[in-house]
Tab-separated table of C-alpha atoms and ligand atoms in Angstrom:
chain	number	residue	atom	x	y	z
A	1	UNK	CA	0.433	-19.191	15.216
A	2	UNK	CA	3.137	-20.850	13.114
A	3	UNK	CA	1.388	-23.489	11.029
A	4	UNK	CA	3.568	-26.145	9.486
A	5	UNK	CA	2.739	-27.096	5.910
A	6	UNK	CA	1.022	-30.454	5.632
A	7	UNK	CA	0.922	-32.387	2.399
A	8	UNK	CA	-1.739	-34.802	1.326
A	9	UNK	CA	-0.848	-38.392	1.985
A	10	UNK	CA	-2.675	-41.246	0.286
A	11	UNK	CA	-6.105	-41.769	1.780
A	12	UNK	CA	-5.826	-38.869	4.213
A	13	UNK	CA	-7.438	-35.464	3.908
A	14	UNK	CA	-5.762	-32.197	4.740
A	15	UNK	CA	-7.055	-29.881	7.444
A	16	UNK	CA	-7.321	-26.567	5.609
A	17	UNK	CA	-8.839	-24.395	8.300
A	18	UNK	CA	-5.535	-23.000	9.637
A	19	UNK	CA	-4.831	-21.503	6.220
A	20	UNK	CA	-8.235	-20.133	5.364
A	21	UNK	CA	-9.483	-16.598	6.000
A	22	UNK	CA	-12.488	-15.773	8.173
A	23	UNK	CA	-15.723	-16.286	6.254
A	24	UNK	CA	-16.597	-12.612	6.563
A	25	UNK	CA	-14.058	-9.800	6.625
A	26	UNK	CA	-12.766	-8.895	10.071
A	27	UNK	CA	-14.330	-5.633	11.236
A	28	UNK	CA	-13.890	-3.987	14.617
A	29	UNK	CA	-15.647	-0.649	14.100
A	30	UNK	CA	-18.863	-2.256	12.818
A	31	UNK	CA	-18.609	-5.981	13.473
A	32	UNK	CA	-21.091	-8.065	11.476
A	33	UNK	CA	-19.822	-11.275	12.974
A	34	UNK	CA	-17.839	-11.151	16.178
A	35	UNK	CA	-16.561	-14.704	15.632
A	36	UNK	CA	-14.703	-13.496	12.539
A	37	UNK	CA	-12.704	-11.125	14.698
A	38	UNK	CA	-11.113	-14.158	16.364
A	39	UNK	CA	-7.970	-13.286	18.218
A	40	UNK	CA	-7.489	-9.795	16.816
A	41	UNK	CA	-7.303	-7.466	19.773
A	42	UNK	CA	-8.636	-3.919	19.390
A	43	UNK	CA	-5.761	-1.429	18.944
A	44	UNK	CA	-5.231	1.035	21.809
A	45	UNK	CA	-7.100	4.378	21.769
A	46	UNK	CA	-3.728	6.136	21.324
A	47	UNK	CA	-2.861	4.144	18.229
A	48	UNK	CA	-6.322	4.771	16.757
A	49	UNK	CA	-5.891	8.496	17.371
A	50	UNK	CA	-2.526	8.356	15.604
A	51	UNK	CA	-4.175	6.495	12.727
A	52	UNK	CA	-6.894	9.152	12.551
A	53	UNK	CA	-4.380	12.028	12.395
A	54	UNK	CA	-2.373	10.253	9.702
A	55	UNK	CA	-5.493	9.490	7.669
A	56	UNK	CA	-6.622	13.122	7.790
A	57	UNK	CA	-3.116	14.218	6.834
A	58	UNK	CA	-2.877	11.564	4.106
A	59	UNK	CA	-6.182	12.596	2.553
A	60	UNK	CA	-5.257	16.267	2.500
A	61	UNK	CA	-1.885	15.415	0.984
A	62	UNK	CA	-3.605	13.270	-1.651
A	63	UNK	CA	-6.091	16.030	-2.555
A	64	UNK	CA	-3.193	18.427	-2.894
A	65	UNK	CA	-1.353	16.001	-5.157
A	66	UNK	CA	-4.450	15.703	-7.384
A	67	UNK	CA	-4.556	19.507	-7.609
A	68	UNK	CA	-0.852	19.591	-8.508
A	69	UNK	CA	-1.521	17.123	-11.327
A	70	UNK	CA	-4.338	19.356	-12.636
A	71	UNK	CA	-1.956	22.305	-12.571
A	72	UNK	CA	0.567	20.357	-14.621
A	73	UNK	CA	3.079	20.154	-11.776
A	74	UNK	CA	2.771	16.358	-11.702
A	75	UNK	CA	2.543	14.239	-14.843
A	76	UNK	CA	-0.258	12.209	-13.303
A	77	UNK	CA	-1.530	11.211	-9.866
A	78	UNK	CA	-2.926	7.799	-8.885
A	79	UNK	CA	-5.009	8.854	-5.897
A	80	UNK	CA	-5.304	6.905	-2.632
A	81	UNK	CA	-8.714	8.477	-1.913
A	82	UNK	CA	-10.846	5.986	0.046
A	83	UNK	CA	-7.938	3.641	0.771
A	84	UNK	CA	-6.434	5.576	3.673
A	85	UNK	CA	-7.276	2.948	6.309
A	86	UNK	CA	-5.270	0.336	4.387
A	87	UNK	CA	-2.294	2.555	3.699
A	88	UNK	CA	-2.049	4.168	7.122
A	89	UNK	CA	-2.692	0.777	8.755
A	90	UNK	CA	0.177	-0.710	6.754
A	91	UNK	CA	2.579	2.082	7.725
A	92	UNK	CA	1.645	1.940	11.417
A	93	UNK	CA	1.760	-1.840	11.737
A	94	UNK	CA	5.384	-1.970	10.549
A	95	UNK	CA	8.361	-1.313	12.796
A	96	UNK	CA	10.906	1.268	11.609
A	97	UNK	CA	13.370	-1.494	10.661
A	98	UNK	CA	10.801	-3.418	8.604
A	99	UNK	CA	10.524	-2.931	4.847
A	100	UNK	CA	7.578	-1.593	2.858
A	101	UNK	CA	7.155	-2.446	-0.850
A	102	UNK	CA	4.579	0.021	-2.251
A	103	UNK	CA	2.969	0.526	-5.663
A	104	UNK	CA	2.151	3.711	-7.568
A	105	UNK	CA	-1.175	3.798	-5.655
A	106	UNK	CA	0.445	4.086	-2.238
A	107	UNK	CA	1.680	7.649	-1.724
A	108	UNK	CA	-0.324	7.891	1.500
A	109	UNK	CA	1.548	4.878	2.885
A	110	UNK	CA	4.828	6.644	2.020
A	111	UNK	CA	4.014	9.894	3.800
A	112	UNK	CA	2.565	7.930	6.723
A	113	UNK	CA	5.979	6.282	7.064
A	114	UNK	CA	7.514	9.725	7.407
A	115	UNK	CA	8.791	10.186	3.854
A	116	UNK	CA	8.872	13.839	2.830
A	117	UNK	CA	5.798	14.563	0.644
A	118	UNK	CA	7.894	16.290	-2.023
A	119	UNK	CA	10.151	13.238	-2.182
A	120	UNK	CA	7.093	10.954	-2.333
A	121	UNK	CA	5.874	12.798	-5.443
A	122	UNK	CA	9.245	13.167	-7.157
A	123	UNK	CA	8.786	10.267	-9.574
A	124	UNK	CA	5.474	11.663	-10.822
A	125	UNK	CA	7.162	14.998	-11.307
A	126	UNK	CA	9.290	13.533	-14.044
A	127	UNK	CA	12.398	12.392	-12.210
A	128	UNK	CA	13.934	9.089	-13.262
A	129	UNK	CA	14.473	8.094	-9.620
A	130	UNK	CA	12.029	7.408	-6.838
A	131	UNK	CA	12.783	10.612	-4.940
A	132	UNK	CA	13.528	9.166	-1.512
A	133	UNK	CA	16.328	7.074	-0.120
A	134	UNK	CA	14.970	3.502	0.001
A	135	UNK	CA	17.651	2.341	2.445
A	136	UNK	CA	17.062	5.179	4.897
A	137	UNK	CA	13.298	4.740	4.886
A	138	UNK	CA	13.322	0.959	4.490
A	139	UNK	CA	10.853	1.550	1.665
A	140	UNK	CA	11.372	0.224	-1.853
A	141	UNK	CA	10.718	2.528	-4.824
A	142	UNK	CA	7.027	2.607	-5.781
A	143	UNK	CA	6.494	-0.233	-8.210
A	144	UNK	CA	4.592	0.383	-11.448
A	145	UNK	CA	4.939	-3.045	-13.134
A	146	UNK	CA	2.162	-4.992	-11.420
A	147	UNK	CA	3.290	-7.491	-8.748
A	148	UNK	CA	6.999	-7.626	-9.612
A	149	UNK	CA	7.741	-6.154	-6.189
A	150	UNK	CA	5.961	-9.072	-4.472
A	151	UNK	CA	8.947	-11.231	-5.425
A	152	UNK	CA	11.383	-8.535	-4.281
A	153	UNK	CA	9.643	-8.379	-0.888
A	154	UNK	CA	9.869	-12.159	-0.544
A	155	UNK	CA	13.558	-12.146	-1.458
A	156	UNK	CA	14.372	-9.318	0.919
A	157	UNK	CA	12.468	-10.959	3.782
A	158	UNK	CA	14.297	-14.234	3.210
A	159	UNK	CA	17.699	-12.523	2.927
A	160	UNK	CA	17.169	-10.546	6.130
A	161	UNK	CA	16.319	-13.715	7.997
A	162	UNK	CA	19.458	-15.428	6.644
A	163	UNK	CA	21.435	-12.474	8.028
A	164	UNK	CA	19.889	-13.071	11.441
A	165	UNK	CA	17.688	-9.939	11.445
A	166	UNK	CA	14.043	-10.103	12.531
A	167	UNK	CA	12.856	-7.847	9.692
A	168	UNK	CA	9.438	-8.315	8.091
A	169	UNK	CA	8.610	-7.142	4.548
A	170	UNK	CA	5.140	-5.915	3.640
A	171	UNK	CA	4.127	-5.742	-0.030
A	172	UNK	CA	1.091	-3.683	-1.061
A	173	UNK	CA	-0.658	-5.239	-4.040
A	174	UNK	CA	-3.780	-4.351	-6.027
A	175	UNK	CA	-6.649	-6.737	-6.855
A	176	UNK	CA	-5.687	-6.694	-10.538
A	177	UNK	CA	-2.091	-7.540	-9.661
A	178	UNK	CA	-3.201	-10.821	-8.034
A	179	UNK	CA	-3.875	-12.152	-11.542
A	180	UNK	CA	-0.259	-11.576	-12.573
A	181	UNK	CA	2.151	-14.510	-12.721
A	182	UNK	CA	4.648	-12.649	-10.549
A	183	UNK	CA	2.157	-12.539	-7.683
A	184	UNK	CA	1.709	-16.310	-7.764
A	185	UNK	CA	5.426	-16.983	-8.028
A	186	UNK	CA	6.082	-14.686	-5.087
A	187	UNK	CA	3.453	-16.433	-2.955
A	188	UNK	CA	4.763	-19.850	-3.923
A	189	UNK	CA	8.340	-18.925	-3.050
A	190	UNK	CA	7.278	-17.215	0.184
A	191	UNK	CA	5.359	-20.343	1.214
A	192	UNK	CA	8.256	-22.667	0.438
A	193	UNK	CA	10.838	-20.481	2.186
A	194	UNK	CA	8.401	-19.568	4.990
A	195	UNK	CA	9.701	-16.069	4.458
A	196	UNK	CA	8.665	-13.322	6.913
A	197	UNK	CA	6.625	-11.435	4.329
A	198	UNK	CA	3.053	-10.127	4.400
A	199	UNK	CA	1.116	-9.374	1.217
A	200	UNK	CA	-1.635	-6.813	1.674
A	201	UNK	CA	-4.048	-6.837	-1.243
A	202	UNK	CA	-6.019	-3.616	-1.435
A	203	UNK	CA	-9.038	-4.968	-3.249
A	204	UNK	CA	-10.515	-1.710	-4.510
A	205	UNK	CA	-12.728	-3.653	-6.966
A	206	UNK	CA	-11.136	-2.361	-10.178
A	207	UNK	CA	-8.008	-2.694	-12.276
A	208	UNK	CA	-8.370	0.591	-14.156
A	209	UNK	CA	-11.787	-0.003	-15.812
A	210	UNK	CA	-11.857	-3.782	-15.359
A	211	UNK	CA	-14.066	-4.927	-12.469
A	212	UNK	CA	-12.763	-7.776	-10.345
A	213	UNK	CA	-15.524	-10.100	-11.586
A	214	UNK	CA	-14.191	-9.769	-15.139
A	215	UNK	CA	-10.659	-10.839	-14.303
A	216	UNK	CA	-10.847	-13.292	-11.410
A	217	UNK	CA	-13.158	-16.240	-10.630
A	218	UNK	CA	-11.793	-17.016	-7.152
A	219	UNK	CA	-14.384	-16.855	-4.334
A	220	UNK	CA	-12.188	-14.195	-2.771
A	221	UNK	CA	-8.615	-13.015	-3.232
A	222	UNK	CA	-7.524	-14.178	0.217
A	223	UNK	CA	-8.260	-17.775	-0.865
A	224	UNK	CA	-5.288	-17.525	-3.194
A	225	UNK	CA	-3.074	-18.069	-0.123
A	226	UNK	CA	-4.052	-21.660	0.664
A	227	UNK	CA	-2.735	-23.056	-2.631
A	228	UNK	CA	0.712	-21.836	-1.672
A	229	UNK	CA	0.726	-22.625	2.031
A	230	UNK	CA	0.344	-18.955	2.868
A	231	UNK	CA	-1.867	-18.109	5.829
A	232	UNK	CA	-4.739	-15.850	4.738
A	233	UNK	CA	-7.164	-13.357	6.220
A	234	UNK	CA	-9.705	-10.896	4.925
A	235	UNK	CA	-10.497	-7.592	6.537
A	236	UNK	CA	-12.831	-4.645	6.128
A	237	UNK	CA	-10.351	-2.324	4.430
A	238	UNK	CA	-12.305	0.797	5.367
A	239	UNK	CA	-12.053	-0.030	9.069
A	240	UNK	CA	-8.733	1.353	10.302
A	241	UNK	CA	-8.982	-0.490	13.643
A	242	UNK	CA	-9.467	-3.851	11.926
A	243	UNK	CA	-6.728	-3.250	9.341
A	244	UNK	CA	-4.283	-2.257	12.066
A	245	UNK	CA	-5.233	-5.237	14.253
A	246	UNK	CA	-5.003	-7.828	11.466
A	247	UNK	CA	-1.781	-6.448	9.979
A	248	UNK	CA	-0.111	-6.203	13.374
A	249	UNK	CA	-1.004	-9.849	14.063
A	250	UNK	CA	0.184	-10.941	10.604
A	251	UNK	CA	3.451	-9.001	10.813
A	252	UNK	CA	4.287	-10.155	14.325
A	253	UNK	CA	3.393	-13.763	13.473
A	254	UNK	CA	5.643	-13.618	10.394
A	255	UNK	CA	8.404	-12.109	12.531
A	256	UNK	CA	8.065	-14.903	15.089
A	257	UNK	CA	8.593	-17.553	12.387
A	258	UNK	CA	4.943	-18.271	11.538
A	259	UNK	CA	5.546	-17.902	7.790
A	260	UNK	CA	4.013	-15.554	5.231
A	261	UNK	CA	0.508	-14.052	5.271
A	262	UNK	CA	-1.862	-12.861	2.601
A	263	UNK	CA	-4.361	-10.256	3.804
A	264	UNK	CA	-7.179	-9.131	1.523
A	265	UNK	CA	-8.594	-5.722	2.447
A	266	UNK	CA	-12.009	-4.931	0.989
A	267	UNK	CA	-11.969	-1.293	0.007
A	268	UNK	CA	-12.851	1.026	-2.855
A	269	UNK	CA	-11.052	3.591	-4.952
A	270	UNK	CA	-13.302	6.617	-4.532
A	271	UNK	CA	-11.504	8.606	-7.215
A	272	UNK	CA	-10.359	7.862	-10.752
A	273	UNK	CA	-7.614	5.323	-11.542
A	274	UNK	CA	-5.337	8.292	-12.134
A	275	UNK	CA	-5.919	11.947	-12.838
A	276	UNK	CA	-6.076	10.915	-16.533
A	277	UNK	CA	-9.150	8.677	-16.086
A	278	UNK	CA	-12.938	9.190	-15.896
A	279	UNK	CA	-14.509	6.412	-13.773
A	280	UNK	CA	-18.081	7.506	-14.597
A	281	UNK	CA	-17.547	5.792	-17.956
A	282	UNK	CA	-17.294	2.326	-16.428
A	283	UNK	CA	-18.891	2.266	-12.982
A	284	UNK	CA	-22.347	3.208	-11.714
A	285	UNK	CA	-22.707	6.361	-9.632
A	286	UNK	CA	-24.695	4.445	-6.961
A	287	UNK	CA	-21.755	2.123	-6.421
A	288	UNK	CA	-19.371	4.967	-5.637
A	289	UNK	CA	-22.077	6.520	-3.464
A	290	UNK	CA	-22.459	3.279	-1.486
A	291	UNK	CA	-18.742	3.327	-0.731
A	292	UNK	CA	-18.698	7.041	0.023
A	293	UNK	CA	-21.068	6.275	2.900
A	294	UNK	CA	-18.445	3.847	4.201
A	295	UNK	CA	-15.647	6.422	4.070
A	296	UNK	CA	-12.819	5.141	6.284
A	297	UNK	CA	-12.100	8.527	7.863
A	298	UNK	CA	-15.733	9.281	8.724
A	299	UNK	CA	-16.136	5.814	10.212
A	300	UNK	CA	-13.076	6.096	12.435
A	301	UNK	CA	-13.948	9.640	13.412
A	302	UNK	CA	-17.501	8.690	14.506
A	303	UNK	CA	-16.249	5.692	16.482
A	304	UNK	CA	-13.584	7.737	18.258
A	305	UNK	CA	-16.016	10.563	19.038
A	306	UNK	CA	-18.603	8.111	20.393
A	307	UNK	CA	-15.979	6.613	22.664
A	308	UNK	CA	-14.856	10.037	23.832
A	309	UNK	CA	-11.355	9.371	22.486
A	310	UNK	CA	-11.477	12.143	19.879
A	311	UNK	CA	-12.380	15.567	21.232
A	312	UNK	CA	-13.558	18.368	18.909
A	313	UNK	CA	-10.267	20.184	19.668
A	314	UNK	CA	-8.191	17.165	18.662
A	315	UNK	CA	-10.171	16.822	15.411
A	316	UNK	CA	-9.648	20.509	14.637
A	317	UNK	CA	-5.968	20.254	15.367
A	318	UNK	CA	-5.650	17.252	13.004
A	319	UNK	CA	-7.325	19.284	10.243
A	320	UNK	CA	-5.110	22.312	10.915
A	321	UNK	CA	-1.993	20.143	10.840
A	322	UNK	CA	-3.106	18.692	7.483
A	323	UNK	CA	-3.778	22.174	6.059
A	324	UNK	CA	-0.304	23.361	7.055
A	325	UNK	CA	1.206	20.230	5.515
A	326	UNK	CA	-0.596	20.871	2.212
A	327	UNK	CA	0.400	24.557	2.223
A	328	UNK	CA	4.039	23.602	2.700
A	329	UNK	CA	3.766	21.071	-0.149
A	330	UNK	CA	2.215	23.702	-2.451
A	331	UNK	CA	4.936	26.207	-1.623
A	332	UNK	CA	7.699	23.712	-2.298
A	333	UNK	CA	6.084	22.694	-5.585
A	334	UNK	CA	5.810	26.278	-6.817
A	335	UNK	CA	9.334	26.085	-8.152
A	336	UNK	CA	10.373	23.815	-10.981
A	337	UNK	CA	12.587	20.909	-9.920
A	338	UNK	CA	16.268	21.109	-10.623
A	339	UNK	CA	16.624	18.005	-12.787
A	340	UNK	CA	20.055	16.672	-13.598
A	341	UNK	CA	19.738	14.481	-16.697
A	342	UNK	CA	23.015	12.676	-15.995
A	343	UNK	CA	21.511	11.286	-12.776
A	344	UNK	CA	19.575	8.937	-15.071
A	345	UNK	CA	22.632	6.700	-14.991
A	346	UNK	CA	23.061	6.692	-11.204
A	347	UNK	CA	22.041	3.874	-8.849
A	348	UNK	CA	21.469	1.370	-11.627
A	349	UNK	CA	24.694	-0.664	-11.781
A	350	UNK	CA	27.536	-0.782	-9.236
A	351	UNK	CA	29.868	-1.120	-12.269
A	352	UNK	CA	28.082	0.227	-15.351
A	353	UNK	CA	28.458	-1.815	-18.564
A	354	UNK	CA	30.538	-0.174	-21.335
A	355	UNK	CA	27.559	0.846	-23.513
A	356	UNK	CA	26.023	2.834	-20.619
A	357	UNK	CA	29.336	4.505	-19.851
A	358	UNK	CA	29.462	5.539	-23.520
A	359	UNK	CA	25.873	6.820	-23.482
A	360	UNK	CA	26.582	8.800	-20.330
A	361	UNK	CA	29.622	10.422	-21.937
A	362	UNK	CA	27.586	11.271	-25.063
A	363	UNK	CA	24.812	12.871	-22.997
A	364	UNK	CA	27.362	14.813	-20.995
A	365	UNK	CA	28.964	16.158	-24.167
A	366	UNK	CA	25.536	17.160	-25.484
A	367	UNK	CA	24.633	18.931	-22.237
A	368	UNK	CA	27.939	20.800	-22.310
A	369	UNK	CA	27.241	21.863	-25.917
A	370	UNK	CA	30.220	19.980	-27.287
B	401	LIG	C1	2.802	-5.885	-15.636
B	401	LIG	C2	1.874	-4.746	-15.917
B	401	LIG	N1	0.840	-4.897	-16.765
B	401	LIG	C3	-0.008	-3.879	-17.008
B	401	LIG	C4	0.173	-2.658	-16.412
B	401	LIG	C5	-0.771	-1.487	-16.720
B	401	LIG	N2	-1.562	-1.176	-15.525
B	401	LIG	C6	-1.242	-0.141	-14.738
B	401	LIG	S1	-2.252	-0.016	-13.412
B	401	LIG	C7	-3.167	-1.336	-13.916
B	401	LIG	C8	-4.343	-1.808	-13.088
B	401	LIG	C9	-3.913	-2.372	-11.788
B	401	LIG	O1	-5.007	-2.648	-10.992
B	401	LIG	P1	-4.852	-3.107	-9.490
B	401	LIG	O2	-3.751	-4.108	-9.355
B	401	LIG	O3	-6.179	-3.508	-9.015
B	401	LIG	O4	-4.334	-1.795	-8.738
B	401	LIG	P2	-5.074	-0.386	-8.540
B	401	LIG	O5	-4.632	0.498	-9.660
B	401	LIG	O6	-6.536	-0.630	-8.525
B	401	LIG	O7	-4.562	0.113	-7.236
B	401	LIG	C10	-2.668	-1.863	-15.114
B	401	LIG	C11	-3.254	-3.013	-15.824
B	401	LIG	C12	1.279	-2.526	-15.539
B	401	LIG	N3	1.523	-1.400	-14.866
B	401	LIG	N4	2.090	-3.575	-15.299
B	402	LIG	MG1	-7.584	-2.342	-8.044
C-alpha cells in the first residue's frame, strides 16, 4: 500500500481517504458491509483452526489465572476474557522474529506466542521481573504504565530497520491509553519515521470504570491515526478471522515499507477490570449480556462448524488440550515461588550507579543476618 505523506499546500485540499479506516468495522464472520472488507483476504481454514485452538486454550488459561488470584496465589489478575480474538490474532499475525509489546491485559497474547504460562504470570505472583526472557521471545515485558510502551515499540521498529532487519513491532494498547500523551507522541514519531510498527487498540469500551464516551470525543479511535500520517483501520474485535486478516495486512504492509498502522478492534471486557473490581457497579447487566452473545470463541466455533472445518472430535481435542494445560499450570502453582530478593537489582543497569551498588550490598548483609 505504502502511502506517502502529503502536506497541505496553499489552495489545495488533501486527499484523506488513504489514511482513513473503513466506515464500518471489517468483519469476515458476519459481514455487515462487504465493501468494508476491501482487500482483506479470508485467512486459510488451517490458520482459523489454529486460532480456535489457541483461543480455547487462552480462555482456559485465563480462567485458571482468575482462580489462582482468588486463591491468593496471584496478587491480582487482569483478565483477557472476551478479548481472545484480538490477542490470539495479534500473536498469530506476527512472525517469530517480530516484536510484541503487550500490556497487563494481554496474558493470552503471551501464551499464544508460546511463552510458558507460569512465566507469563510471574509478575503478578510478586516477582520484580517480567518472568520471561524478552529477547528470546521477542516480547517486551508487560507494560503497566499506560501507553509508554507505544514509544518503545516505535523506537525498536525504527532501530531494527536501521540495522537492516525486516522486523515489525506490534504494540497492544487499551482504549483508555489512547488518551495518554505517550500514545500521541508515539504515533507522531512513528508517522514521521515511517517506522514498521502497528498499534492495535483493543477498544473494550472501558478504562476501569470510565466508559469511552466519558474520556474521548473522537468519532472513533482509529481516526486518531490520520492526524499523524498513520494509516488506520477498524475491525470487529470479536471476529478472529477479521482480526487476523487485518493485522496480517497491516504487519506485512509495515514490513514492506508502507509505514505504521493503527488498528482499532471493537471488543468488550466480559470480566472485571481486575480480580479486585466489581463491574456491576458501573455498567448495565444488559450491556455485558449483549456482548456475551457476541463471544469471539462461540462465533468462530459456529462458523468453522458450519463450514465443516471444525469436527466435533477436533473441538473436543481442543478442550482436552486446554484442560491439561490448566491442570499443569495449577500443579506448578501449588508450590510457592523461590524468590531471590537480590534479583531486584538485576537487568536494570549494565553498570549500576554507586547508590544501587550500596543498596544491594546492604540488602545482602540483611539477608545474610549480618
Ligand atoms: C500512566 C498511567 N495512568 C494511570 C494508570 C492506572 N490505570 C491502570 S489500568 C487503567 C485503565 C486503562 O484502560 P484501557 O487503556 O482502556 O485498558 P484496559 O484496562 O481496558 O485493557 C488505568 C487508568 C496507569 N496504569 N498508568
Ligand atoms: Mg479499555
